[in-house]
Structures are given as structure tokens and as C-alpha cells.
Short mmCIF file of C-alpha atoms in Angstrom, two decimals:
data_model
loop_
_atom_site.label_atom_id
_atom_site.label_comp_id
_atom_site.label_asym_id
_atom_site.label_seq_id
_atom_site.Cartn_x
_atom_site.Cartn_y
_atom_site.Cartn_z
CA MET A 1 63.44 112.26 81.13
CA ARG A 2 62.45 110.12 78.11
CA LYS A 3 65.53 111.34 76.24
CA THR A 4 67.76 110.31 79.14
CA MET A 5 66.18 106.85 79.33
CA ALA A 6 66.57 106.38 75.58
CA MET A 7 70.22 107.33 75.79
CA SER A 8 70.70 104.85 78.64
CA VAL A 9 69.20 102.04 76.58
CA LEU A 10 71.49 102.90 73.67
CA LEU A 11 74.53 102.93 75.93
CA LEU A 12 73.60 99.54 77.37
CA ALA A 13 73.12 98.12 73.89
CA ALA A 14 76.53 99.42 72.91
CA ALA A 15 78.25 98.08 76.03
CA PRO A 16 81.51 96.33 75.16
CA ALA A 17 81.49 92.57 74.73
CA THR A 18 84.19 92.30 77.37
CA ALA A 19 81.51 92.78 80.02
CA GLN A 20 80.21 89.30 79.14
CA ILE A 21 83.41 87.44 80.01
CA SER A 22 82.83 85.60 83.29
CA ASP A 23 85.18 86.55 86.14
CA ASP A 24 87.05 88.89 83.76
CA VAL A 25 89.27 86.03 82.55
CA VAL A 26 89.01 83.13 80.11
CA LYS A 27 90.44 80.14 81.94
CA ILE A 28 91.37 76.93 80.11
CA GLY A 29 92.32 73.67 81.82
CA VAL A 30 94.45 70.90 80.32
CA LEU A 31 93.69 67.67 82.18
CA THR A 32 95.70 64.84 80.67
CA ASP A 33 98.21 62.06 81.27
CA MET A 34 101.38 63.87 82.31
CA SER A 35 103.41 60.95 83.64
CA SER A 36 102.15 57.51 82.58
CA LEU A 37 101.78 55.38 79.44
CA TYR A 38 100.02 58.05 77.37
CA ALA A 39 102.30 60.97 78.30
CA ASP A 40 104.14 60.83 74.97
CA ILE A 41 100.97 61.11 72.92
CA ASN A 42 99.41 63.93 74.96
CA GLY A 43 101.08 64.94 78.26
CA PRO A 44 103.49 67.90 78.34
CA GLY A 45 103.11 68.29 74.57
CA ALA A 46 99.39 68.91 75.04
CA VAL A 47 100.15 71.77 77.43
CA VAL A 48 102.66 73.23 74.96
CA ALA A 49 100.19 72.99 72.07
CA THR A 50 97.43 74.67 74.09
CA GLN A 51 99.78 77.47 75.11
CA MET A 52 100.76 77.93 71.46
CA ALA A 53 97.12 78.57 70.56
CA ILE A 54 96.80 81.04 73.44
CA ASP A 55 99.97 82.81 72.30
CA ASP A 56 98.62 82.96 68.74
CA ALA A 57 95.65 84.86 70.14
CA GLY A 58 98.00 87.33 71.83
CA GLY A 59 97.19 86.02 75.29
CA THR A 60 93.84 87.80 75.35
CA VAL A 61 90.36 87.37 73.90
CA ALA A 62 87.50 89.88 73.92
CA GLY A 63 89.79 92.19 75.85
CA LYS A 64 90.35 89.75 78.70
CA LYS A 65 93.37 87.69 79.73
CA ILE A 66 93.53 83.99 78.91
CA GLU A 67 94.88 81.76 81.68
CA LEU A 68 96.03 78.15 81.41
CA VAL A 69 96.08 75.55 84.18
CA ASN A 70 97.05 71.89 83.90
CA ALA A 71 96.98 68.71 85.97
CA ASP A 72 97.85 65.03 85.71
CA VAL A 73 94.68 62.92 85.36
CA GLN A 74 96.63 59.68 86.06
CA ASN A 75 94.14 57.97 83.70
CA LYS A 76 91.80 57.51 86.67
CA ALA A 77 88.09 58.28 86.44
CA ASP A 78 87.81 59.43 90.06
CA VAL A 79 90.78 61.78 89.68
CA ALA A 80 89.23 63.25 86.52
CA ALA A 81 85.90 63.85 88.27
CA THR A 82 87.53 65.43 91.32
CA ILE A 83 89.78 67.80 89.39
CA ALA A 84 87.12 68.73 86.85
CA GLY A 85 84.62 69.50 89.61
CA ARG A 86 87.14 71.66 91.47
CA TRP A 87 88.23 73.47 88.34
CA TYR A 88 84.71 74.28 87.19
CA ASP A 89 83.45 75.28 90.65
CA SER A 90 86.26 76.74 92.72
CA GLU A 91 88.84 77.75 90.14
CA LYS A 92 86.34 79.07 87.57
CA VAL A 93 87.77 77.14 84.63
CA ASP A 94 85.64 77.82 81.56
CA ALA A 95 86.69 74.85 79.42
CA ILE A 96 88.65 71.65 79.99
CA LEU A 97 90.61 69.78 77.32
CA GLY A 98 91.53 66.13 77.86
CA ALA A 99 91.28 63.92 79.75
CA GLY A 100 93.66 60.99 79.28
CA GLY A 101 92.12 57.58 78.58
CA SER A 102 88.49 57.02 77.65
CA ALA A 103 87.30 56.13 81.16
CA SER A 104 88.75 59.28 82.72
CA SER A 105 87.52 61.37 79.77
CA ILE A 106 83.99 60.01 80.12
CA SER A 107 84.13 60.91 83.81
CA GLY A 108 85.27 64.46 83.03
CA SER A 109 82.61 64.80 80.37
CA ARG A 110 79.88 63.86 82.85
CA VAL A 111 81.06 66.53 85.28
CA ALA A 112 81.02 69.09 82.46
CA ALA A 113 77.41 68.19 81.64
CA ASP A 114 76.43 68.49 85.30
CA LYS A 115 78.14 71.88 85.64
CA LYS A 116 77.01 73.06 82.18
CA ARG A 117 80.59 73.87 81.19
CA ILE A 118 82.56 72.97 78.07
CA PHE A 119 84.64 69.82 77.72
CA PHE A 120 86.79 69.09 74.66
CA ALA A 121 87.47 65.34 74.47
CA THR A 122 90.80 65.70 72.69
CA ASP A 123 92.49 62.57 74.15
CA PRO A 124 90.08 59.62 74.16
CA ALA A 125 88.96 57.18 71.47
CA SER A 126 85.72 55.55 72.65
CA SER A 127 82.92 56.26 70.18
CA ASP A 128 80.45 56.06 73.09
CA ILE A 129 81.41 59.67 73.91
CA THR A 130 79.21 60.81 71.03
CA GLY A 131 76.96 57.76 71.26
CA LYS A 132 75.03 56.61 74.29
CA LEU A 133 77.13 58.81 76.63
CA CYS A 134 76.88 62.05 74.64
CA ASN A 135 75.93 65.35 76.24
CA ALA A 136 75.36 68.93 75.11
CA TYR A 137 78.65 70.27 76.54
CA THR A 138 81.17 67.81 75.09
CA VAL A 139 82.89 67.81 71.70
CA HIS A 140 84.88 64.73 70.65
CA TRP A 141 87.64 66.44 68.71
CA VAL A 142 90.25 64.23 67.02
CA TYR A 143 89.27 60.61 66.24
CA ASP A 144 87.28 57.69 67.64
CA THR A 145 87.09 53.91 67.56
CA VAL A 146 84.60 53.86 64.67
CA ALA A 147 86.94 55.93 62.50
CA LEU A 148 89.85 53.63 63.40
CA ALA A 149 87.73 50.59 62.49
CA ASN A 150 86.62 52.14 59.20
CA GLY A 151 90.24 52.90 58.38
CA THR A 152 92.74 50.29 59.57
CA GLY A 153 90.25 47.51 60.32
CA SER A 154 88.57 47.75 56.93
CA ALA A 155 91.87 48.01 55.03
CA VAL A 156 93.38 44.96 56.72
CA VAL A 157 90.32 42.79 56.09
CA LYS A 158 90.09 43.85 52.45
CA SER A 159 93.77 43.01 51.95
CA GLY A 160 93.14 39.43 53.07
CA GLY A 161 93.26 39.48 56.87
CA LYS A 162 90.09 37.46 57.43
CA THR A 163 90.64 35.85 60.85
CA TRP A 164 91.31 38.04 63.89
CA TYR A 165 92.27 37.73 67.54
CA PHE A 166 92.38 40.80 69.78
CA LEU A 167 94.77 41.93 72.52
CA THR A 168 92.56 44.43 74.27
CA ALA A 169 93.23 47.02 76.97
CA ASP A 170 90.74 46.18 79.70
CA TYR A 171 88.85 49.47 80.03
CA ALA A 172 86.37 51.63 78.10
CA PHE A 173 88.68 52.48 75.18
CA GLY A 174 89.87 48.92 74.51
CA HIS A 175 86.38 47.49 74.79
CA ALA A 176 84.97 50.07 72.34
CA LEU A 177 87.83 49.56 69.87
CA GLU A 178 87.47 45.77 69.90
CA ARG A 179 83.70 46.10 69.46
CA ASP A 180 83.88 48.58 66.57
CA VAL A 181 86.67 46.79 64.70
CA SER A 182 84.93 43.41 65.19
CA ALA A 183 81.82 44.84 63.56
CA ILE A 184 83.83 45.92 60.52
CA VAL A 185 85.65 42.57 60.31
CA THR A 186 82.43 40.55 60.32
CA ALA A 187 80.65 42.99 57.97
CA ASN A 188 83.43 42.37 55.45
CA GLY A 189 83.24 38.59 55.68
CA GLY A 190 85.95 38.08 58.30
CA THR A 191 85.82 36.13 61.55
CA VAL A 192 86.83 37.05 65.11
CA LEU A 193 88.32 33.96 66.75
CA GLY A 194 88.56 35.47 70.21
CA SER A 195 90.26 38.04 72.42
CA VAL A 196 92.24 38.43 75.61
CA ARG A 197 92.11 41.49 77.82
CA HIS A 198 95.14 42.91 79.57
CA PRO A 199 95.41 45.50 82.36
CA LEU A 200 96.22 49.09 81.47
CA ASN A 201 99.95 49.86 81.47
CA THR A 202 101.11 46.24 81.13
CA SER A 203 104.84 45.50 81.13
CA ASP A 204 104.68 41.76 80.43
CA PHE A 205 102.58 40.66 77.44
CA SER A 206 103.98 37.12 77.24
CA SER A 207 100.89 35.23 78.38
CA PHE A 208 98.57 37.36 76.24
CA LEU A 209 100.74 36.99 73.15
CA LEU A 210 100.96 33.23 73.62
CA GLN A 211 97.17 33.02 73.63
CA ALA A 212 97.00 35.12 70.48
CA GLN A 213 99.68 32.98 68.85
CA ALA A 214 97.83 29.77 69.75
CA SER A 215 94.65 31.08 68.12
CA LYS A 216 96.41 30.84 64.72
CA ALA A 217 94.49 33.95 63.63
CA GLN A 218 95.94 35.70 60.61
CA ILE A 219 95.68 39.08 62.33
CA ILE A 220 96.40 39.97 65.94
CA GLY A 221 94.55 43.23 66.53
CA LEU A 222 96.15 45.48 69.14
CA ALA A 223 93.20 47.24 70.76
CA ASN A 224 95.44 49.33 72.98
CA ALA A 225 97.58 52.45 72.73
CA GLY A 226 100.71 54.28 73.80
CA GLY A 227 103.09 52.32 76.00
CA ASP A 228 100.90 49.22 75.81
CA THR A 229 101.10 49.13 72.01
CA ILE A 230 104.86 49.70 72.09
CA ASN A 231 105.41 46.88 74.60
CA ALA A 232 103.12 44.49 72.73
CA ILE A 233 104.90 45.06 69.41
CA LYS A 234 108.36 44.73 70.99
CA GLN A 235 107.49 41.49 72.75
CA ALA A 236 105.68 40.08 69.71
CA SER A 237 108.95 40.53 67.84
CA GLU A 238 110.82 38.66 70.57
CA PHE A 239 108.32 35.77 70.31
CA GLY A 240 108.75 35.63 66.54
CA ILE A 241 105.02 36.03 65.97
CA VAL A 242 105.32 37.91 62.68
CA LYS A 243 108.08 35.60 61.44
CA GLY A 244 105.71 32.73 62.21
CA GLY A 245 103.20 34.05 59.67
CA GLN A 246 100.77 36.07 61.80
CA LYS A 247 100.44 39.83 61.32
CA LEU A 248 99.94 42.60 63.85
CA ALA A 249 97.34 45.30 63.29
CA GLY A 250 98.09 48.39 65.36
CA LEU A 251 94.60 49.82 65.68
CA LEU A 252 95.68 53.04 67.40
CA VAL A 253 99.26 54.01 66.56
CA PHE A 254 100.85 57.44 66.92
CA VAL A 255 103.96 58.92 65.34
CA SER A 256 105.60 58.89 68.78
CA ASP A 257 105.06 55.11 68.94
CA VAL A 258 106.73 54.59 65.55
CA HIS A 259 109.59 56.83 66.65
CA SER A 260 110.06 54.78 69.82
CA LEU A 261 109.88 51.41 68.05
CA GLY A 262 111.89 52.36 64.96
CA LEU A 263 111.18 51.65 61.31
CA GLU A 264 112.79 48.20 61.40
CA ARG A 265 110.00 46.97 63.70
CA THR A 266 107.13 49.00 62.24
CA GLN A 267 107.77 49.09 58.47
CA GLY A 268 104.69 48.15 56.48
CA LEU A 269 102.32 48.75 59.41
CA GLN A 270 99.07 50.36 58.32
CA LEU A 271 97.41 52.89 60.61
CA THR A 272 94.62 55.42 60.62
CA GLU A 273 95.19 59.01 61.73
CA ALA A 274 93.45 62.38 61.75
CA PHE A 275 96.74 64.25 61.38
CA TYR A 276 100.33 63.81 60.24
CA TRP A 277 102.85 66.58 60.62
CA ASP A 278 104.07 66.33 57.00
CA LEU A 279 100.63 66.23 55.38
CA ASN A 280 100.49 69.80 53.99
CA ASP A 281 101.91 73.31 54.42
CA SER A 282 99.65 74.13 57.39
CA THR A 283 100.47 70.96 59.32
CA ARG A 284 104.18 71.42 58.64
CA ALA A 285 104.12 75.03 59.84
CA PHE A 286 102.45 74.09 63.12
CA ALA A 287 104.65 71.03 63.61
CA LYS A 288 107.90 72.91 63.13
CA ARG A 289 106.87 75.51 65.71
CA PHE A 290 105.85 72.73 68.10
CA ALA A 291 109.10 70.81 67.57
CA ALA A 292 111.12 73.92 68.37
CA LYS A 293 109.51 73.92 71.83
CA MET A 294 109.68 70.13 72.32
CA ASN A 295 113.33 69.28 71.62
CA GLY A 296 112.65 68.25 68.05
CA LYS A 297 109.63 66.00 68.75
CA MET A 298 106.89 66.21 66.16
CA PRO A 299 103.30 66.47 67.43
CA THR A 300 100.90 63.57 67.62
CA SER A 301 97.35 63.98 66.36
CA ILE A 302 96.17 64.39 69.95
CA GLN A 303 98.63 67.20 70.66
CA ALA A 304 97.58 68.84 67.40
CA GLY A 305 94.01 68.46 68.62
CA PHE A 306 94.71 70.50 71.76
CA TYR A 307 96.02 73.31 69.56
CA SER A 308 93.08 73.10 67.15
CA ALA A 309 90.38 72.93 69.84
CA THR A 310 91.86 75.85 71.77
CA LYS A 311 92.08 78.00 68.64
CA GLN A 312 88.48 77.34 67.64
CA TYR A 313 87.24 77.86 71.19
CA LEU A 314 88.96 81.24 71.41
CA ARG A 315 87.72 82.23 67.95
CA ALA A 316 84.14 81.50 69.03
CA ILE A 317 84.54 83.64 72.15
CA LYS A 318 86.02 86.47 70.09
CA ALA A 319 83.15 86.34 67.59
CA LEU A 320 80.50 86.25 70.31
CA GLY A 321 82.09 88.56 72.89
CA THR A 322 81.19 86.05 75.61
CA ASP A 323 82.46 82.82 77.16
CA ASP A 324 78.94 81.67 78.04
CA ALA A 325 79.08 77.90 77.57
CA ASP A 326 75.71 77.52 75.85
CA LYS A 327 76.38 80.35 73.39
CA VAL A 328 79.90 79.15 72.62
CA MET A 329 78.72 75.57 72.01
CA ALA A 330 75.94 76.81 69.74
CA LYS A 331 78.49 78.85 67.79
CA LEU A 332 80.89 75.91 67.45
CA LYS A 333 78.11 73.63 66.20
CA SER A 334 76.61 76.17 63.79
CA SER A 335 79.79 77.21 61.98
CA PRO A 336 81.70 74.82 59.72
CA ALA A 337 85.41 75.43 60.21
CA ASP A 338 88.34 75.54 57.82
CA ASP A 339 90.66 74.08 60.44
CA GLU A 340 94.36 74.55 59.61
CA ILE A 341 95.13 71.30 61.46
CA PHE A 342 92.32 68.94 60.37
CA GLY A 343 91.00 70.69 57.26
CA LYS A 344 87.37 71.46 56.57
CA SER A 345 85.26 70.21 59.45
CA VAL A 346 81.91 70.47 61.17
CA ILE A 347 80.75 69.75 64.71
CA ARG A 348 77.52 67.75 64.75
CA ALA A 349 74.67 67.93 67.24
CA ASP A 350 75.98 64.80 68.99
CA GLY A 351 79.32 66.55 69.63
CA ARG A 352 81.34 64.64 67.00
CA LYS A 353 83.81 66.83 65.12
CA VAL A 354 83.83 65.44 61.59
CA HIS A 355 86.84 65.84 59.30
CA ASP A 356 88.81 63.66 56.91
CA MET A 357 90.83 60.74 58.25
CA TYR A 358 93.88 59.18 56.60
CA LEU A 359 95.15 55.66 56.06
CA PHE A 360 98.96 55.57 56.19
CA GLU A 361 101.63 52.92 55.83
CA VAL A 362 104.88 53.11 57.75
CA LYS A 363 107.87 53.52 55.43
CA LYS A 364 110.79 51.15 55.09
CA PRO A 365 114.04 52.47 56.61
CA SER A 366 115.38 52.98 53.10
CA GLU A 367 112.42 55.21 52.20
CA SER A 368 112.77 57.59 55.17
CA LYS A 369 114.74 60.79 54.77
CA GLY A 370 115.25 61.25 58.51
CA PRO A 371 113.62 61.42 61.95
CA TYR A 372 109.80 61.58 61.81
CA ASP A 373 109.68 61.03 58.03
CA TYR A 374 107.72 57.85 58.68
CA TYR A 375 104.45 57.69 56.76
CA LYS A 376 103.26 57.38 53.20
CA LEU A 377 99.63 58.18 52.46
CA LEU A 378 97.52 55.29 51.16
CA ALA A 379 94.05 56.83 51.21
CA THR A 380 92.05 59.83 52.36
CA ILE A 381 88.81 58.79 54.05
CA PRO A 382 86.11 61.51 53.83
CA GLY A 383 84.74 62.45 57.23
CA ASP A 384 81.21 61.30 56.46
CA GLN A 385 82.60 57.85 55.65
CA ALA A 386 85.10 57.68 58.51
CA PHE A 387 82.78 58.51 61.38
CA ARG A 388 79.55 56.81 62.41
CA PRO A 389 76.33 58.35 61.03
CA MET A 390 74.86 60.62 63.66
CA ASP A 391 71.56 58.75 63.92
CA LYS A 392 73.28 55.39 64.51
CA GLY A 393 75.04 56.13 67.78
CA ASP A 394 72.13 56.17 70.26
CA CYS A 395 72.99 59.72 71.36
CA PRO A 396 69.98 61.02 73.31
CA LEU A 397 70.45 64.48 71.76
CA VAL A 398 69.74 63.11 68.28
CA ALA A 399 66.42 61.87 66.96
CA LYS A 400 66.62 58.56 65.10
CA LYS A 401 65.43 58.46 61.52
#
């Protein structure tokens, strides 16, 4: 009898790890902007990038199938909460990546915390996600408003741009970006003369640009992104703002934006990024595979982030033999990663993924060898200098020093 019991214990201890995969499937949800102003920087490309990571894993992990679902968040907080709740509860989604703008991402992150499920904030910028709004189930993956401020904001001030006026998207992301860049401007001896806030997805910037022009600030900081940044830069050109002596600072600019605007409009623009497709052999290899699936489009940093986050999530599950959210998060936070997309990185207790950031300048048309050959590297910003110190963000998970 004792021998039989001992054998049973040994068999249980040797049970395959596949038995610890919930519902016998690892289900990943991509919740992002599929049809609005941010669709070019995440959208369908985010789904493609996530599927690429799943395919790289062979479509299975720990002996179980990996499934992918996706939905359009419409950049609305209530839509994000509704879909995230349904996915986690009814559709048994194990991890969500997304979720569009900062407001909708914050909403999705809160649902993840409530459900004790994993949320990868691959899309948004607001540094509050790992600050006062942090939670134990969210990782902010690609970049944030502090890193953008420490990159572009700092560089522009140090090069002589001392007086600023902001055109700010009127929601969580724009507010955080204006706040964090303003702090850098004033810390470096500059002055913020004012700001004007515009609705998300604005087609007519004329009144906002006129206010910025009237401020006579040296720098007009564009605290917006995607289609809003593109429209603001196009209309600023029509108003002759740059010809009049003021400069634009694109505080969140993606390679897709530069492609849309063209080098004639964007040459000389400085920007901060976590990723550029032509940075090294690893980024080029991923980008060329991505472009083959996306009609020649090169990936943005956000789309690269979907690929990176999915790969590291699946690697953690494979190593652990379980998709248990608490165990996977502990694994992600305990193991520094040599990420082929973002380089050496670590995920802190507050959920901030820390890696190097890069300050680029957009090339002149004469310097570009062809489509998407747009950036020249000005500086590499070490991760511990780019991102906010962990004890300075008011994250309730982190004890202040």
C-alpha cells in the first residue's frame, strides 16, 4: 500500500506541464485601434506582428494550441472595458495586448487588475500607467511620456528652444505628454508660454495653430500622435509657421507618420523612439518579414512591441509550463531579457519595461536611399536615463526611498 502511494506521488510530481494550461489553450487578445487615427501605428499591423510571434513559436506552447482574437477598441474607454471584461470572463483570454490610446488602455488595464489577468500596454504613452495608476498585472512595454520628454524635449531645449507652446490632444495621453515635457523644459531653464487643447481626431487645426503662432514661442510642441500629428504638421506648413521662424517639435512621431508626410515636410525633425527598423541586424530581420506581410510597410515601434511582448509572454509560459497570470508575471519581472527587438531589457516591479531609447533626426530627401530610409541616429539614451526612476512615479506597488 505504501509503495503504491509513493508511486502515485512520484507520478503526480512528474505530471506534464501541459496540465497547467488553463482551458487547454493559450488565448491572446489584440485590442487596438483598427480603423481610426492610430490604425497606421498599431491596427492591422499589430495583429500581423502578434501572429508572427505565435507562428515563430510553432503555434503551440507547453503542448497546447495558441489562439489569437482581435477587436477594434475605437479609442474609447468604455469599449475597452467592455471587451476586456468579456474576453477575460466569457472567452477565456489569458492576456490582452493594446489597447489604443492612453484612456482606453488605462481602462483595459483596470479590468485586468480586477480579473487578475495579464495586460500588455503596448500602445499607450501615458507614464501614469506605471505611476499612480500602476497595478500588478500590467506591463508598459514600448515607451512613455517621460522617455519622450527625456529624449526629444531635452534635446530641443538644449539646442536653444527655450520658449514653448503646446498643441495638446485633450485626453490622458496628451495631458501626460504636455506635463512631462513641460517639466523637462523648465528644469533646463526654458519657459512654457501656454497651451491649447484639441479634440482627438481633429481635421481642422487652424484655430489652434493660430493661437500657437500668436504666442510667438520658439517651439510649438505637438503633444499628439498619429493622424493628429500628421494633420497638424500639414496645416502648419500651409500657415507658413516654420517659414515664419517658429519650429515644430513632434513629441510622438512614428515612421508611418514620416512616410505619410514625406521627407520634404519632415526633414530635420528630431524624435525619440524605442525602435527603428534599420537599427541593427535583428530589427532588420523582423522588419523585412513584417513588410512582406504588410505590402512593403515597415513596422512602427508599437507594432514591433506587439511582436516582442507576445514572444516574451510565450517564452515565460514555456519555461514555467503554466499560463497562470501570477506565475507568468513573476517570471517576466524576475528575468532580464535579451530582446531581439528592444535589446537588453528588464521589467520593473511597477510594470515598466526598461530598455534603451533613441534620439533620431529625419533625413533630408537627398540623404535617403529609398522608402523608409528616413532616420539618422543622434544619440542612444540608456534605459535608466530615459525612463522615470521607479520610486518617483507614485506607483502603490513601490516603496518610496
